[in-house]
Short mmCIF file of C-alpha atoms and ligand atoms in Angstrom, two decimals:
data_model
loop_
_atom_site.label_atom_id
_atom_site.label_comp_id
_atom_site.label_asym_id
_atom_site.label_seq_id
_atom_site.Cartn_x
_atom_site.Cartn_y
_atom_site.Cartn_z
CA UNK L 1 -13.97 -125.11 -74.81
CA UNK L 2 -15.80 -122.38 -76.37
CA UNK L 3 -15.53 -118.75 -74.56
CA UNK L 4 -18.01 -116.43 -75.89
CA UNK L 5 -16.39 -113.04 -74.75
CA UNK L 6 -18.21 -110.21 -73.88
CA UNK L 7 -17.24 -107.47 -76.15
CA UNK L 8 -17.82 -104.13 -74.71
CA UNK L 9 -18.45 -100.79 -76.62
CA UNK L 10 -15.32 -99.34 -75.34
CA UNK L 11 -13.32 -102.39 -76.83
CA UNK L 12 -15.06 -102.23 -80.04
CA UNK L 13 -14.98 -99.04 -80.05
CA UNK L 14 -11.08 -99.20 -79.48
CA UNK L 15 -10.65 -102.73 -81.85
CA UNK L 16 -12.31 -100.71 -84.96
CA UNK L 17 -10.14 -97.51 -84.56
CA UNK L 18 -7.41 -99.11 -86.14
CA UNK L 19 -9.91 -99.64 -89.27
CA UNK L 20 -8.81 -96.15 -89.43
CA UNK L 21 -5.47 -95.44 -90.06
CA UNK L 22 -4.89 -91.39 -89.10
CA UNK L 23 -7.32 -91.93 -86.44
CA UNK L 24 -6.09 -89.91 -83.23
CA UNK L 25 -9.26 -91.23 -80.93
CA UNK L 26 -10.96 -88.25 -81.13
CA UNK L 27 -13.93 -89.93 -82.14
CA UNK L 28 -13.63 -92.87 -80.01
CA UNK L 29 -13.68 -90.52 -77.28
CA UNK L 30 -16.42 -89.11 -78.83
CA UNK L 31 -18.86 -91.84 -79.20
CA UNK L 32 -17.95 -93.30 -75.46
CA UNK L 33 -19.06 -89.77 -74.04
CA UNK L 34 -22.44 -90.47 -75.87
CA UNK L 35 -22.73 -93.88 -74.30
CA UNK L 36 -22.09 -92.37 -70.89
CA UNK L 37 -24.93 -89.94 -71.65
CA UNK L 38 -27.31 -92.76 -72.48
CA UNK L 39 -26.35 -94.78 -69.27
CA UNK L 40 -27.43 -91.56 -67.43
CA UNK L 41 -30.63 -91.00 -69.21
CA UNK L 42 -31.56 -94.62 -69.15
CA UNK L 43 -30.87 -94.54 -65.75
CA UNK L 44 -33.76 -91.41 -65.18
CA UNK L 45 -36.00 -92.88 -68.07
CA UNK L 46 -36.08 -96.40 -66.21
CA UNK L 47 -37.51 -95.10 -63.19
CA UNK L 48 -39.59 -91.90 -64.72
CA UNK L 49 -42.75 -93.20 -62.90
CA UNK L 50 -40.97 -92.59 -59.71
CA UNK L 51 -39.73 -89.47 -59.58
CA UNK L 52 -40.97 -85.95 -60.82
CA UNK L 53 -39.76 -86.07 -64.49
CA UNK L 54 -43.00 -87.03 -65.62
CA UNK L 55 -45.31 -84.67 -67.52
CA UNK L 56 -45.27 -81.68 -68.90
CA UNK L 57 -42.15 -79.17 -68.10
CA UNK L 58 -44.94 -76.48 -69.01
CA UNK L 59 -42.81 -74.50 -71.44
CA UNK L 60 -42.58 -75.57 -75.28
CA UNK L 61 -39.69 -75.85 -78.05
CA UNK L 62 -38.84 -73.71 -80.96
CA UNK L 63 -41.48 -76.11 -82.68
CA UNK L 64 -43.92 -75.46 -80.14
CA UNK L 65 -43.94 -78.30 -78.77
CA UNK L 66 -44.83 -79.26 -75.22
CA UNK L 67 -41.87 -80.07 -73.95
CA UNK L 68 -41.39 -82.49 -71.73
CA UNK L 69 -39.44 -83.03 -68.31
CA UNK L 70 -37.22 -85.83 -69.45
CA UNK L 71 -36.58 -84.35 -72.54
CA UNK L 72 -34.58 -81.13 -70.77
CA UNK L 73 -33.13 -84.13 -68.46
CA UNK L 74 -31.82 -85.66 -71.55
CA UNK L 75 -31.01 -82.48 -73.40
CA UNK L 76 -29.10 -81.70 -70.09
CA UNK L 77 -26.86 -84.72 -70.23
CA UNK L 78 -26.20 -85.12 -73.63
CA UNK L 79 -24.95 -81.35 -73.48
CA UNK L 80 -22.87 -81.84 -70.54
CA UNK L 81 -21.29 -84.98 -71.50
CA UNK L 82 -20.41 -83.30 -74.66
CA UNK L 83 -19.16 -80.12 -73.23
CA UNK L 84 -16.66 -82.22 -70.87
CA UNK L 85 -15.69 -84.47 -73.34
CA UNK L 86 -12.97 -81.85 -75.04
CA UNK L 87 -13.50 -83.78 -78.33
CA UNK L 88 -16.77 -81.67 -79.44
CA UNK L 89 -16.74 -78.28 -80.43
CA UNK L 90 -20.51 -77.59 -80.38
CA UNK L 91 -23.79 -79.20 -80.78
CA UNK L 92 -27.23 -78.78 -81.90
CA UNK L 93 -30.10 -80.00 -80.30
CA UNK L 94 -33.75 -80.19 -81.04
CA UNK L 95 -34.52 -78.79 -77.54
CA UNK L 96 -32.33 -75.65 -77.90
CA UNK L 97 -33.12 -72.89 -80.31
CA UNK L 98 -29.80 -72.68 -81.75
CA UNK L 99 -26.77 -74.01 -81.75
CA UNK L 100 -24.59 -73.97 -78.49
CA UNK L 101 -20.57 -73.93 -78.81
CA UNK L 102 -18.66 -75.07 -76.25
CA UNK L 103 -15.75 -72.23 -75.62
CA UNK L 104 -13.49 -73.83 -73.29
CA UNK L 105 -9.58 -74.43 -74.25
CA UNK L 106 -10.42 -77.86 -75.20
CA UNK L 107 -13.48 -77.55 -76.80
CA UNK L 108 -12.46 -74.82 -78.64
CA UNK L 109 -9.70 -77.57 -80.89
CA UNK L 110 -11.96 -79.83 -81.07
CA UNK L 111 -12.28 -81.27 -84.80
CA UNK L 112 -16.43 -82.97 -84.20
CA UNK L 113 -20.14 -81.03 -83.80
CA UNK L 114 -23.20 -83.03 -82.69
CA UNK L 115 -26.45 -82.60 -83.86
CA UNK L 116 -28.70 -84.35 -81.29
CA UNK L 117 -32.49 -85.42 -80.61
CA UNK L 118 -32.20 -85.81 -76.75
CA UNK L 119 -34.97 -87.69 -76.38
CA UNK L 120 -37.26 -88.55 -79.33
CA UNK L 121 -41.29 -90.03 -78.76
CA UNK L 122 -41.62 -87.62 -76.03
CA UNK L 123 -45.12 -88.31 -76.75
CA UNK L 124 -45.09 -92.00 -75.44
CA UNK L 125 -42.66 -91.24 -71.83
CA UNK L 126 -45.81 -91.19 -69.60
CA UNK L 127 -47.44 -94.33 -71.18
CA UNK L 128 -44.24 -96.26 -71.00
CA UNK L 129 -43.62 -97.03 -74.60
CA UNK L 130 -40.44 -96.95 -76.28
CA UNK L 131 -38.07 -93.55 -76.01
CA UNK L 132 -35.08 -93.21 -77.54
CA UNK L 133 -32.00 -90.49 -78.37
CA UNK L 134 -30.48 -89.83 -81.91
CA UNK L 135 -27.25 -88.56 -82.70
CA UNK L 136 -25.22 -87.31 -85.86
CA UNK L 137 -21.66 -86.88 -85.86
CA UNK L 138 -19.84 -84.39 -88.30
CA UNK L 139 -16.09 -83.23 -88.66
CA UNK L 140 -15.78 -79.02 -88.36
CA UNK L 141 -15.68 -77.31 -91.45
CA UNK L 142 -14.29 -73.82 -89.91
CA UNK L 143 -10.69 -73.81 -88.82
CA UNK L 144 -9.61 -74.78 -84.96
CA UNK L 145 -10.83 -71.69 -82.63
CA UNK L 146 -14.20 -71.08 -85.08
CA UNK L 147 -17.33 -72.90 -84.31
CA UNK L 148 -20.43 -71.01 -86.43
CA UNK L 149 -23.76 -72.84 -88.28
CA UNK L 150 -21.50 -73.59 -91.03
CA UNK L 151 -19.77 -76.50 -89.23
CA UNK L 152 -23.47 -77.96 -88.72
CA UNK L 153 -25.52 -77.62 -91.96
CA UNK L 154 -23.66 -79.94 -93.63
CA UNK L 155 -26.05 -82.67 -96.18
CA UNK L 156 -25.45 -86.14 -94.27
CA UNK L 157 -23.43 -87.84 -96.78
CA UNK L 158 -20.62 -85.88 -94.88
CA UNK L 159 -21.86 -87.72 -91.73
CA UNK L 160 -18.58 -89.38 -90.12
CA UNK L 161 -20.78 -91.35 -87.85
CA UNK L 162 -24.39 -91.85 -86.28
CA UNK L 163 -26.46 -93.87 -84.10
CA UNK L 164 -29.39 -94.00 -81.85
CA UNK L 165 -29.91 -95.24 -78.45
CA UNK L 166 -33.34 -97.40 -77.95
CA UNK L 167 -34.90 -97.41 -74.22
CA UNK L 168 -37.21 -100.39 -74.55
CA UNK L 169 -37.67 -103.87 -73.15
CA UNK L 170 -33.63 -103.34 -72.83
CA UNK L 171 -31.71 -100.34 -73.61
CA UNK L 172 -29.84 -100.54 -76.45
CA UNK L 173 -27.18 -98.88 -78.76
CA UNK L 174 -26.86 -98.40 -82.30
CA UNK L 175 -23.98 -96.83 -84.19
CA UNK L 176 -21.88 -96.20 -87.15
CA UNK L 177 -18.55 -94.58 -88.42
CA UNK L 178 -19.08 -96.35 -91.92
CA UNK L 179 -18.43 -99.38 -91.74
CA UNK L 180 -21.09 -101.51 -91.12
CA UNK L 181 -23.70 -100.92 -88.49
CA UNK L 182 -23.31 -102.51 -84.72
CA UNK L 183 -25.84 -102.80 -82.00
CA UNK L 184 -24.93 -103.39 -77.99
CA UNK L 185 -27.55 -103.89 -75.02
CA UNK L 186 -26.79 -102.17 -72.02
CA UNK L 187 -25.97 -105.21 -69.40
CA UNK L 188 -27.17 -103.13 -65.91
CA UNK L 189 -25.18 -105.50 -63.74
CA UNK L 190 -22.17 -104.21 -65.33
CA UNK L 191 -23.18 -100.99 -66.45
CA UNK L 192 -22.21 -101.68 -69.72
CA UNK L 193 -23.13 -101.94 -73.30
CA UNK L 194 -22.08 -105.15 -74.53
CA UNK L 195 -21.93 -106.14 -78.57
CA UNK L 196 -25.31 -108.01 -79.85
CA UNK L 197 -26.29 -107.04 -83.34
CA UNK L 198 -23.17 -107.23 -84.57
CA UNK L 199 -23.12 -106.03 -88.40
CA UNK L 200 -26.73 -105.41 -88.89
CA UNK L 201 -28.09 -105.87 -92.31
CA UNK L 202 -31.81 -105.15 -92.82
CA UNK L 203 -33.61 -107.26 -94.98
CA UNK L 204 -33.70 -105.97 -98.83
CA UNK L 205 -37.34 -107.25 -98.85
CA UNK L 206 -39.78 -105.96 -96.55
CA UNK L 207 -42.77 -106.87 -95.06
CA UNK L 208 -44.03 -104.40 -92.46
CA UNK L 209 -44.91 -100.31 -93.06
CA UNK L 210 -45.13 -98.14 -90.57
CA UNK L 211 -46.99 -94.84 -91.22
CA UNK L 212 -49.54 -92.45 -89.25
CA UNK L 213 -52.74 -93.52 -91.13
CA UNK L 214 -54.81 -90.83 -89.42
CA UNK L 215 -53.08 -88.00 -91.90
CA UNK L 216 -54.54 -90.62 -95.21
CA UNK L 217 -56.67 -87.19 -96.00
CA UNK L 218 -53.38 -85.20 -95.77
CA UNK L 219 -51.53 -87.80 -97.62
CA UNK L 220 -50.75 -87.11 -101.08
CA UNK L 221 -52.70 -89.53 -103.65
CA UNK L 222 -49.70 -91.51 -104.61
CA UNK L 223 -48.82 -92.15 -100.71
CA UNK L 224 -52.28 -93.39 -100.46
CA UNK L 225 -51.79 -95.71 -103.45
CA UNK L 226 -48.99 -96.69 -101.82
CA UNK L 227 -50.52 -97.76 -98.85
CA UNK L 228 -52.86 -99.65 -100.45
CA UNK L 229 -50.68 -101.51 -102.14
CA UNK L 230 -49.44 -102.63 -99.03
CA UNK L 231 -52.79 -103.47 -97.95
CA UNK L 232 -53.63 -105.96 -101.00
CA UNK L 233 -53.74 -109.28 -101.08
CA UNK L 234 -51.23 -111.00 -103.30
CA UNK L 235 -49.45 -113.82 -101.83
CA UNK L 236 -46.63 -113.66 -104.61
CA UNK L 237 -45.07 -110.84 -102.70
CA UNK L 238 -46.66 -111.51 -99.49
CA UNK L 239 -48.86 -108.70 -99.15
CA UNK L 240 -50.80 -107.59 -97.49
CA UNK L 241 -47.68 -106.29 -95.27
CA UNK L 242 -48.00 -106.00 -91.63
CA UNK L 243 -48.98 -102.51 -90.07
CA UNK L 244 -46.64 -101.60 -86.96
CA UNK L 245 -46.50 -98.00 -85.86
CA UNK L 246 -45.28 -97.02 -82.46
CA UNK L 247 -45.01 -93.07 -82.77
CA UNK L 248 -41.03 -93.11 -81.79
CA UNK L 249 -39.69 -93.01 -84.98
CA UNK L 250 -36.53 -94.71 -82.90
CA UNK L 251 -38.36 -97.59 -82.18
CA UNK L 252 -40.53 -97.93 -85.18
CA UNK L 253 -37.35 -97.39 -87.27
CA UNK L 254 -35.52 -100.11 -85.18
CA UNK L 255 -37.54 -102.80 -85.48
CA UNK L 256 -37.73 -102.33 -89.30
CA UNK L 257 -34.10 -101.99 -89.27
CA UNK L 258 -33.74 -105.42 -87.47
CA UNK L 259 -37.24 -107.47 -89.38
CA UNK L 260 -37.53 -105.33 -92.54
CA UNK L 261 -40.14 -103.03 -93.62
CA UNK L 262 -40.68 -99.35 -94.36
CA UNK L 263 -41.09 -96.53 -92.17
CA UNK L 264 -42.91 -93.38 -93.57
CA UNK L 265 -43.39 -89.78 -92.18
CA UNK L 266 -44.73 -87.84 -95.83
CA UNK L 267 -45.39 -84.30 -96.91
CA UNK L 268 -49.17 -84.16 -95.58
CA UNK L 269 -51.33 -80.51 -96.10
CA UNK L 270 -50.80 -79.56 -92.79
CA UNK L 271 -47.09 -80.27 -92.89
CA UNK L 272 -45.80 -79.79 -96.56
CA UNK L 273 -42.18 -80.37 -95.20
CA UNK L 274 -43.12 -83.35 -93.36
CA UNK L 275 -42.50 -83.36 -89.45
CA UNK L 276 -39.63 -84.41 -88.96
CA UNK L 277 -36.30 -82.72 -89.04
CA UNK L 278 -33.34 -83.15 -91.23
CA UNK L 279 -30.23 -82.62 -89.21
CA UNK L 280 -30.61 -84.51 -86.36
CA UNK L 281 -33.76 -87.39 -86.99
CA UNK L 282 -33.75 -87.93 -91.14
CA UNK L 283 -30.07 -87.84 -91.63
CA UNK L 284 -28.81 -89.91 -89.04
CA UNK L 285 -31.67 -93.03 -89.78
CA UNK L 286 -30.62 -92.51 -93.44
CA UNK L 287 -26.88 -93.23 -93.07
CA UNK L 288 -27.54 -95.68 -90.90
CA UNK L 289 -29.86 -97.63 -93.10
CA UNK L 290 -27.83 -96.82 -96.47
CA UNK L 291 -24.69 -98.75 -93.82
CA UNK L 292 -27.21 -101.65 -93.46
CA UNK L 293 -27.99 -102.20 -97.28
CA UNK L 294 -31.59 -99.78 -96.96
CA UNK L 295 -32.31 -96.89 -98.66
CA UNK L 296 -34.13 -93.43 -97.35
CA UNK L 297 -35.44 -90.46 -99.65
CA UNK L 298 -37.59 -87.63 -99.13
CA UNK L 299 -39.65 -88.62 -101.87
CA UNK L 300 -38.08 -87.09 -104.49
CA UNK L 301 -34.04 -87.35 -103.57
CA UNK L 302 -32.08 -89.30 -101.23
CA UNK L 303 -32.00 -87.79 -97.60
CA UNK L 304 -27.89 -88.06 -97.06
CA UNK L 305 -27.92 -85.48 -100.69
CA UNK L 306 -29.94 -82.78 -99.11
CA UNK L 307 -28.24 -79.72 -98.66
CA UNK L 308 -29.16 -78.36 -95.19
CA UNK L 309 -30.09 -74.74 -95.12
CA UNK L 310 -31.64 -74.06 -91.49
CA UNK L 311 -31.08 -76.08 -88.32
CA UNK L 312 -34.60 -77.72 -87.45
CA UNK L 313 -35.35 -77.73 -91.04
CA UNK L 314 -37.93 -80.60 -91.94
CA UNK L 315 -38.23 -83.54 -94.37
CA UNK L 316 -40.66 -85.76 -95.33
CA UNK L 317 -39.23 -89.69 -95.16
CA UNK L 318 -39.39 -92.74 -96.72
CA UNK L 319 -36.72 -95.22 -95.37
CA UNK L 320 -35.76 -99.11 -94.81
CA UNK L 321 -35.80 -102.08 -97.35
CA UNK L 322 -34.65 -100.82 -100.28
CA UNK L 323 -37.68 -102.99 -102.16
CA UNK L 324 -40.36 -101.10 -100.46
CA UNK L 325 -39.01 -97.64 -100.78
CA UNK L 326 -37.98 -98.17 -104.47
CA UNK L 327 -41.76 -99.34 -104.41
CA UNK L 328 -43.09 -96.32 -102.55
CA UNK L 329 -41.20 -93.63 -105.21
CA UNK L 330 -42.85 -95.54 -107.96
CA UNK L 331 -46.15 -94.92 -106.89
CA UNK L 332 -45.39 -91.13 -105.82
CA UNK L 333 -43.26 -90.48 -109.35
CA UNK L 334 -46.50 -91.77 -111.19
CA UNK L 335 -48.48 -89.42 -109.41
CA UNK L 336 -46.34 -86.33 -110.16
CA UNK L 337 -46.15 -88.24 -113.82
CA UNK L 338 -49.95 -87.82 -114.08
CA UNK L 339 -49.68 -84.75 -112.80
CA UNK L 340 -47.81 -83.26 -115.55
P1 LIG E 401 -47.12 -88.46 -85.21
C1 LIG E 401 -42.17 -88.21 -81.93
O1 LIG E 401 -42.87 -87.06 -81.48
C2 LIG E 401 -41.79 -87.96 -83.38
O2 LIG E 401 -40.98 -86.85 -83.50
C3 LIG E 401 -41.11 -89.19 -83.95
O3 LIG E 401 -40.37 -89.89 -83.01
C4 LIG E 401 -42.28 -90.01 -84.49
O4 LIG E 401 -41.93 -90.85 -85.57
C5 LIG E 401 -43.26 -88.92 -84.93
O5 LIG E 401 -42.98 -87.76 -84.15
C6 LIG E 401 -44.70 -89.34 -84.68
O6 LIG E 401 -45.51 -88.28 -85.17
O7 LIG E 401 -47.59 -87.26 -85.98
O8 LIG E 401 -47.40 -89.77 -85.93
O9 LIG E 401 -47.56 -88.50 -83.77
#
């Protein structure tokens, strides 16, 4: 008789802690107080049409941003969860200006800081397209009892873990401490998320890009080469490659994550830095994807080597199967080589 036993995140969560020997479940704690924040978002984001968290909160973000109501919802719990949890010291969050530490007696010995994007595709809430929330996990670089920018803006090869949280068709979450990358659907009649990705590995070879095509005049020339070559016909490497772009780079990075392809947010004119931001949106996809056998650059040097120097810093991106971004530097190198 076959049993196919539900494996929630807590047990995983619990079963891989041993992978690490001088683990004191710190982290575990950690990453289950991040799953309790997504169960409470989820909870507003699934019924956002029906109460008044829709729209604009009619304030903006240090990027100027309209910001809206859900995100300061999210924001909200992620903070709080953190805060109570006694295993975080501090976080950073795209919707607060700088970073908050936590200065209660726990908090204060707490060995982790998060770096956070509460609710990412803000853009898409009130049409009902994909949302999700992105998190990066770090260990303290100051001594117990000091919390200060220095514990954040750290380049994400120091990540100790990261993930994402996807509020689509179902809700799902996706995580890392290093080895190997796991996804779990939330299962609403239990209220929890349940293992079912289990060691994701995206395909090497892609066939799908993703990139805003409205910037191609901002675009440098050898993104635009690029892009054609993705757009030519040459059955050998089955191009031309499907174009999917949702405008959550959560979701659009998810389902290139899961059915291969490249995802691509450039340097354009208007944004010579790319939009968007290092700490807590490039550096989290990028150790995920390295985990899953992708790649991610910034067009020039691999995201996880750059060394942070402010908190909402941006960076342009090029990330999934390995192929296609390997393919994508060729064509921007060669530009720069012509260049010279
Ligand atoms: P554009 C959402 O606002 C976001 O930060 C990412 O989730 C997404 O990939 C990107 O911006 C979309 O930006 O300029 O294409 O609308």
């Amino acid at each position: 008789m076959v049993i196919n036993k539900v494996i929630t995140l807590n047990e995983f969560i619990l079963e891989t802690q041993k992978d690490f020997p001088y683990a004191s479940g710190e982290l575990s704690g950690l990453l289950g107080d991040i799953a309790f924040a997504a169960k409470l978002i989820n909870r507003s984001v699934n019924k956002a049409g029906l109460i008044d968290i829709l729209g604009n909160a009619g304030n903006s973000n240090i990027h100027g941003e309209e910001v809206k109501k859900l995100d300061i919802y999210a924001h909200e719990q992620m903070t709080n969860c953190l805060r109570v949890s006694g295993e975080c010291a501090g976080i950073a969050s795209e919707e607060a200006d700088g970073i908050v530490v936590f200065d209660d007696e726990r908090s204060r010995k707490a060995q982790y800081v998060v770096c956070f994007d509460p609710l990412d595709g803000s853009s898409n809430i009130d049409v009902n397209i994909s949302i999700g929330t992105i998190f990066a996990i770090y260990r303290k670089i100051n001594p117990v009892g000091i919390c200060d920018e220095l514990d954040f803006l750290q380049p994400g090869k120091q990540l100790v873990a990261a993930g994402y949280v996807i509020y689509g068709s179902s809700t799902m979450m996706v995580y890392s401490t290093g080895n190997g990358v796991n996804g779990f659907t939330l299962d609403p009649s239990i209220g929890e998320f349940c293992l079912s990705h289990p060691n994701i590995q995206t395909p090497p070879k892609g066939s799908i890009y993703s990139v805003n095509e409205s910037y191609w005049n901002k675009f440098s020339p050898g993104v635009n080469n690029f892009i054609r070559y993705c757009k030519d016909n040459d059955k050998a490497t089955g191009r031309p490659f499907n174009s999917r772009y949702i405008g959550t780079l959560v979701s659009d990075f998810h389902r290139n994550l899961i059915k291969g392809g490249i995802f691509m947010y450039p340097a354009t004119t208007s944004h010579p830095n790319g939009k968007l931001r290092l700490m807590y949106e490039c550096n989290p996809m990028a150790f995920l994807v390295e985990k899953a056998g992708g790649m991610a650059t910034d067009g020039a040097q691999r995201i996880l080597d750059i060394q942070p120097t402010a908190l909402h810093q941006r960076s342009p991106l090029f990330i999934g199967a390995t192929d296609l971004v390997r393919k994508a530097m060729e064509f921007v190198y060669e530009e720069q080589y012509a260049a010279l």
